[in-house]
Coordinates of C-alpha atoms in Angstrom, one line a residue:
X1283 CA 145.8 120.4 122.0
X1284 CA 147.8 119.9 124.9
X1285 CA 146.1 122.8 126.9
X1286 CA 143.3 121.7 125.8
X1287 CA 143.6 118.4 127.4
X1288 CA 145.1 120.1 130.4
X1289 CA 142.0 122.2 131.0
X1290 CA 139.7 119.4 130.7
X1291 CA 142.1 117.2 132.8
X1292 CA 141.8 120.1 135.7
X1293 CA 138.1 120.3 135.3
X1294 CA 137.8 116.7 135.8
X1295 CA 139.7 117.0 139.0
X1296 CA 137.2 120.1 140.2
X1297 CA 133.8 118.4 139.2
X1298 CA 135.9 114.7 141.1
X1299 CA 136.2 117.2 144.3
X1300 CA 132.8 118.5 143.8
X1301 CA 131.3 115.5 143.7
X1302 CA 132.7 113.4 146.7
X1303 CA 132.6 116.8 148.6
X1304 CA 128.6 116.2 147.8
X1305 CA 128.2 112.4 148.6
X1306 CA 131.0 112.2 151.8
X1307 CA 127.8 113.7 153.9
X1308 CA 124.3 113.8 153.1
X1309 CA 120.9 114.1 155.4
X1310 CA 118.7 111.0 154.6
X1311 CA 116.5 111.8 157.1
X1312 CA 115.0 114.4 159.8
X1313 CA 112.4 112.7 162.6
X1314 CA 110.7 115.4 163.6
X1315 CA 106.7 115.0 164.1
X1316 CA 104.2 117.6 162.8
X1317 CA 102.8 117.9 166.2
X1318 CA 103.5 116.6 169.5
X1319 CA 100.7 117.1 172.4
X1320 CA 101.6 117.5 175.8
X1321 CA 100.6 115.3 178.7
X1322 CA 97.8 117.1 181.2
X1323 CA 98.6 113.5 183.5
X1324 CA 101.9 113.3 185.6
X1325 CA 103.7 110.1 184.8
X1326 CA 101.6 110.2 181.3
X1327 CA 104.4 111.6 179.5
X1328 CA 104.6 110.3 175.9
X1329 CA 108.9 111.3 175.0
X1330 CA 109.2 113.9 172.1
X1331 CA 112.5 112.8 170.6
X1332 CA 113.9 114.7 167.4
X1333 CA 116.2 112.6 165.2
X1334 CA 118.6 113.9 162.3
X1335 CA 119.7 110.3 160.5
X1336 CA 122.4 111.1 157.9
X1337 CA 125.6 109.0 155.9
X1338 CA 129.3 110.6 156.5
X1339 CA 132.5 108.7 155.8
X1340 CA 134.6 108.3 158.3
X1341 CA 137.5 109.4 156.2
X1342 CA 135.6 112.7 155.2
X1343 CA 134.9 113.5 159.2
X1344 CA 137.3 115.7 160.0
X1345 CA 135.9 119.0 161.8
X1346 CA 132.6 117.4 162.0
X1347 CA 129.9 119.4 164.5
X1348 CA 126.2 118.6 164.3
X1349 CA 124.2 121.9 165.4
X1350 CA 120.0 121.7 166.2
X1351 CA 118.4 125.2 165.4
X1352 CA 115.5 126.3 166.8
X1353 CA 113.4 129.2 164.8
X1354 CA 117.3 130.3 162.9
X1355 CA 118.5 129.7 166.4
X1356 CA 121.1 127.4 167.8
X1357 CA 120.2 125.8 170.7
X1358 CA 122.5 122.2 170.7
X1359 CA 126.0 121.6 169.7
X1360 CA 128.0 118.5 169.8
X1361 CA 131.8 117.1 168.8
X1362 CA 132.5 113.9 169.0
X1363 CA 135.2 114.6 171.1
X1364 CA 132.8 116.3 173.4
X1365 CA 130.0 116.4 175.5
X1366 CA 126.8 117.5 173.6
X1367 CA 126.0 121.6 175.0
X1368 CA 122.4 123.1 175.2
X1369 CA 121.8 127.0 174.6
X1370 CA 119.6 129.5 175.7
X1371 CA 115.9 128.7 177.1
X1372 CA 116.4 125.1 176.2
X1373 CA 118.6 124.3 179.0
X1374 CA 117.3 121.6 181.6
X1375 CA 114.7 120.6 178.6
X1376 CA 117.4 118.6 176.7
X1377 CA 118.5 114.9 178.0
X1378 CA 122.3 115.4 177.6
X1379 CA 122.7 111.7 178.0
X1380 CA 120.4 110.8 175.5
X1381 CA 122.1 108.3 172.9
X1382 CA 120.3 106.3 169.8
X1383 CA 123.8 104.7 168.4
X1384 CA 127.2 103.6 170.2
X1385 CA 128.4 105.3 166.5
X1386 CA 131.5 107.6 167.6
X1387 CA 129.7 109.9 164.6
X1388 CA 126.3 109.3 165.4
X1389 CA 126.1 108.6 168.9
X1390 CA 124.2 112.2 170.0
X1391 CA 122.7 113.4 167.2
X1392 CA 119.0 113.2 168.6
X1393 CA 117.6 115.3 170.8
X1394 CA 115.3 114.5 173.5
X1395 CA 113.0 116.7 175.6
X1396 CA 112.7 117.1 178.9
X1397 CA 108.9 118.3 179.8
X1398 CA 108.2 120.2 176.3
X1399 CA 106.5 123.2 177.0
X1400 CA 104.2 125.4 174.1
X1401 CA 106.9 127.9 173.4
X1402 CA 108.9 125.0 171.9
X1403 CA 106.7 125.2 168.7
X1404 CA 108.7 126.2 165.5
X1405 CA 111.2 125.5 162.8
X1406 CA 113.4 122.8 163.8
X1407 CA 116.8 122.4 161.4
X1408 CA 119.5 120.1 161.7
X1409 CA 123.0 121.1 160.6
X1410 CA 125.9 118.5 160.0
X1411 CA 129.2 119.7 158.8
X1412 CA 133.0 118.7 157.8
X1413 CA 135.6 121.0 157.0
X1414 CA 134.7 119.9 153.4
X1415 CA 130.6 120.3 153.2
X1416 CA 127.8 121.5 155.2
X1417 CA 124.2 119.9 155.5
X1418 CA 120.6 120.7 156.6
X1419 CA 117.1 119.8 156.8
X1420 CA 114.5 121.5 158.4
X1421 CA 111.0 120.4 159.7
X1422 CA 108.4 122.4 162.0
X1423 CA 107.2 120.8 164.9
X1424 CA 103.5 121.9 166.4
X1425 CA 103.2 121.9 170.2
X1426 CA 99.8 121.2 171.4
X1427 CA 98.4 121.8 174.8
X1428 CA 95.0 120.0 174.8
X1429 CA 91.7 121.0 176.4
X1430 CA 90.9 121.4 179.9
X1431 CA 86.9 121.3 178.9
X1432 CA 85.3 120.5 175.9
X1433 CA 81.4 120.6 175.8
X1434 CA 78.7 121.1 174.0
X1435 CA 75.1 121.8 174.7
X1436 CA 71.8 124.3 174.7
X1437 CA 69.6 126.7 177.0
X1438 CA 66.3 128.6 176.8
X1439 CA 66.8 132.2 176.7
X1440 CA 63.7 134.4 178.7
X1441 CA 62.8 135.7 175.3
X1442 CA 61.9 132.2 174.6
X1443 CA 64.5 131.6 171.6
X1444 CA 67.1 128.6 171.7
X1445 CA 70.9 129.0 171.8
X1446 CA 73.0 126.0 171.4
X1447 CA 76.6 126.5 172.4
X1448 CA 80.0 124.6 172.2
X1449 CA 83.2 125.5 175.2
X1450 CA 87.0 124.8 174.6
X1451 CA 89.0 126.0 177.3
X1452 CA 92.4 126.3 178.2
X1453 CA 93.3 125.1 174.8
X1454 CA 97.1 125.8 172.9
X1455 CA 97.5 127.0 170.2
X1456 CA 94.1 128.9 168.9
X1457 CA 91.4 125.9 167.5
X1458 CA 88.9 126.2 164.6
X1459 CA 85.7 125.4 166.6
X1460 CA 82.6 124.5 164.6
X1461 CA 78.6 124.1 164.9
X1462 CA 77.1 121.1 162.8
X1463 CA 73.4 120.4 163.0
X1464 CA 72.5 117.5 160.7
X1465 CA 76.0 117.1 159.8
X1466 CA 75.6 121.0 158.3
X1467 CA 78.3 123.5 159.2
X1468 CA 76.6 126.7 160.8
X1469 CA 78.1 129.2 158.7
X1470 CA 76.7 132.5 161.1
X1471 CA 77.1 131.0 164.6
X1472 CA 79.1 133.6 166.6
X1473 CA 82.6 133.1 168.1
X1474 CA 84.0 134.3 171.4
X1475 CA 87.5 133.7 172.2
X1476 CA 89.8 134.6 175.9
X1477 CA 93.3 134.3 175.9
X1478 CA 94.8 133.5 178.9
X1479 CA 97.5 135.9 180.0
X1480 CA 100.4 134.5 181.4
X1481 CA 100.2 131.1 179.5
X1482 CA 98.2 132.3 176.1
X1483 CA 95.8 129.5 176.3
X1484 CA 93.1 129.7 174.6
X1485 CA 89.1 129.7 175.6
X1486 CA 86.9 129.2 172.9
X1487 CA 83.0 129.7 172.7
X1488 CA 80.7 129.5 169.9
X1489 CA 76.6 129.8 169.5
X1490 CA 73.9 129.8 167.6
X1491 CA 70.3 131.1 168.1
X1492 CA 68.0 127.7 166.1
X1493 CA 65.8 129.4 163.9
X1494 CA 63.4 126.5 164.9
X1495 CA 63.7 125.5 167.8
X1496 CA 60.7 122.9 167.7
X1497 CA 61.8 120.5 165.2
X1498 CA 64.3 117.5 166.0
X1499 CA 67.7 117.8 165.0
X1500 CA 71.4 116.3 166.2
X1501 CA 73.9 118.7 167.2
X1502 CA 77.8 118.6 166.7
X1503 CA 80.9 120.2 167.8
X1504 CA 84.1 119.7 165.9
X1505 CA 87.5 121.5 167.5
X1506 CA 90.6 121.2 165.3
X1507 CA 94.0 122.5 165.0
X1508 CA 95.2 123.8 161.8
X1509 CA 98.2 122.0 160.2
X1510 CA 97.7 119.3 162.7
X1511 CA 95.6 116.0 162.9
X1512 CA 94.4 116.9 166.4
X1513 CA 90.4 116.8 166.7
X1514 CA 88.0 116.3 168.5
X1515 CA 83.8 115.8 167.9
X1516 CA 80.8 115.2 170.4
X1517 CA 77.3 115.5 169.4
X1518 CA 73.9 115.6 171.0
X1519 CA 70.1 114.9 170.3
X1520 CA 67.9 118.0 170.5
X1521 CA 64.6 116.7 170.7
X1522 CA 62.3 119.8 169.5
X1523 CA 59.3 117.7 168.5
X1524 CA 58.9 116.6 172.1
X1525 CA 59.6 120.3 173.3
X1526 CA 56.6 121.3 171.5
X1527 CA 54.6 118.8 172.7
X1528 CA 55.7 119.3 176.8
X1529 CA 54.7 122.8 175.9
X1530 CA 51.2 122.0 174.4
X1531 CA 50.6 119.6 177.7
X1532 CA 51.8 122.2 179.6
X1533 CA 49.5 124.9 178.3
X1534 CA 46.4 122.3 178.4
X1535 CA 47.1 121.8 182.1
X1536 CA 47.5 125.5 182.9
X1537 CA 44.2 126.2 180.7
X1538 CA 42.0 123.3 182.8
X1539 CA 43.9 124.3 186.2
X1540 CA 42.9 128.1 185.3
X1541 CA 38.9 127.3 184.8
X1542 CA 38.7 124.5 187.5
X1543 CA 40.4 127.2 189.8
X1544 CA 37.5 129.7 188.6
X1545 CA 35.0 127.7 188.6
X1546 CA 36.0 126.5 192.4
X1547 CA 36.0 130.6 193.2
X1548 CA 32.5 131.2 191.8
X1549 CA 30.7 128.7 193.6
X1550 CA 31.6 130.9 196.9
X1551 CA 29.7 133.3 195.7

């Protein structure tokens, strides 16, 4: 009986260690946005701030060091009892000096970027620990480098057909570009794409022959980026009906100027 009570007494005491090892630090929360678009406008510069919120007791926060990860790799380290250090291709991107608390155990734990670039898309994980437990949380963050040109419109072809077309250019990372006529989704118009090589931006075409080209119709283009809420949508009247009937005037006027011309060259003789 007496070991028997022993080994439940012990078990009590692992499951008691267990348990405040758990609770002494915990991530509540990690602020980082699904997407973040860059600024095209100097001075226009909207901050991208990354924030790891989490509870620690102060008695539990010995050996604590909070670590930001980029894609499995470390990029930001800091100790209380230090000044926060910046790895690899993030250096000169990351405020140092950044603080959201005066919290000796909080005080740097957010990062905040210096002029983001596109190749800071990725996996973002933040990584608390104390000699007795180790925490993380990881979010992905979207970088979006918006459009340069966005337009949409049609031309007549010397075959006489009609191609409407929509441009996206210089545009990060690839969009799904789409054709609506009546609020219909072509589902065959044909897609061109460029990618630019030293910045892999992305130019976009798409267009569509109209198989009838004299009726009246509104035209749309919608350019999103997948896994983001970035969009964008313009549309157009295309006026077929009044085509057709520029073209009928037009072929009345050529028919009368062709016989009054005649007519004019007969009387000479």
């Amino acid at each position: 009986m007496d070991k028997r009570r022993g080994l439940i007494f012990n078990t009590g005491l692992i499951l008691l260690f267990l348990l405040q090892a758990v609770t002494c630090l915990e991530i509540t929360n990690l602020r980082v946005p699904s997407s973040y678009s860059i600024s095209r406008d100097e001075g226009d510069h909207k901050p991208l701030i990354l924030g790891c919120d989490y509870d620690i007791d102060e008695s539990e926060s010995k050996g604590f060091v909070l670590k930001w990860k980029h894609n499995e790799l470390q990029i930001y380290q800091w100790i209380p009892s230090r000044n926060p250090v910046v790895f690899s291709a993030f250096k000169g991107h990351i405020d140092l000096g950044y603080s959201e608390s005066d919290d000796r155990l909080h005080k740097h734990s957010a990062l905040k970027f210096i002029n983001p670039i596109a190749n800071y898309t990725g996996n973002y994980t933040c990584q608390v620990q104390t000699y007795q437990s180790v925490q993380s949380r990881t979010a992905h963050l979207q970088i979006i480098v918006p459009e340069t040109d966005f337009s949409l419109g049609f031309q007549r072809e010397t075959n006489g057909s009609t191609v409407v077309f929509c441009n996206v250019g210089e545009i990060f990372p690839r969009p799904e570009v789409s054709l609506l006529i009546d609020n219909e989704k072509v589902p065959d118009a044909v897609e061109t794409e460029q990618v630019q090589e030293y910045t892999n931006y992305y130019n976009m075409t798409v267009q569509y022959i109209l198989p009838d080209q004299n009726k009246d119709m509104e035209l749309e283009c919608e350019v999103t980026i997948p896994g983001t809420d970035y969009k964008l949508r313009t549309s157009m009247p295309y006026l077929g009906a009044a085509f057709r009937a520029n073209a009928a005037t037009l072929q009345v006027f050529l028919c009368t100027f062709l016989t009054v011309t005649l007519a004019r060259m007969l009387t000479l003789f």
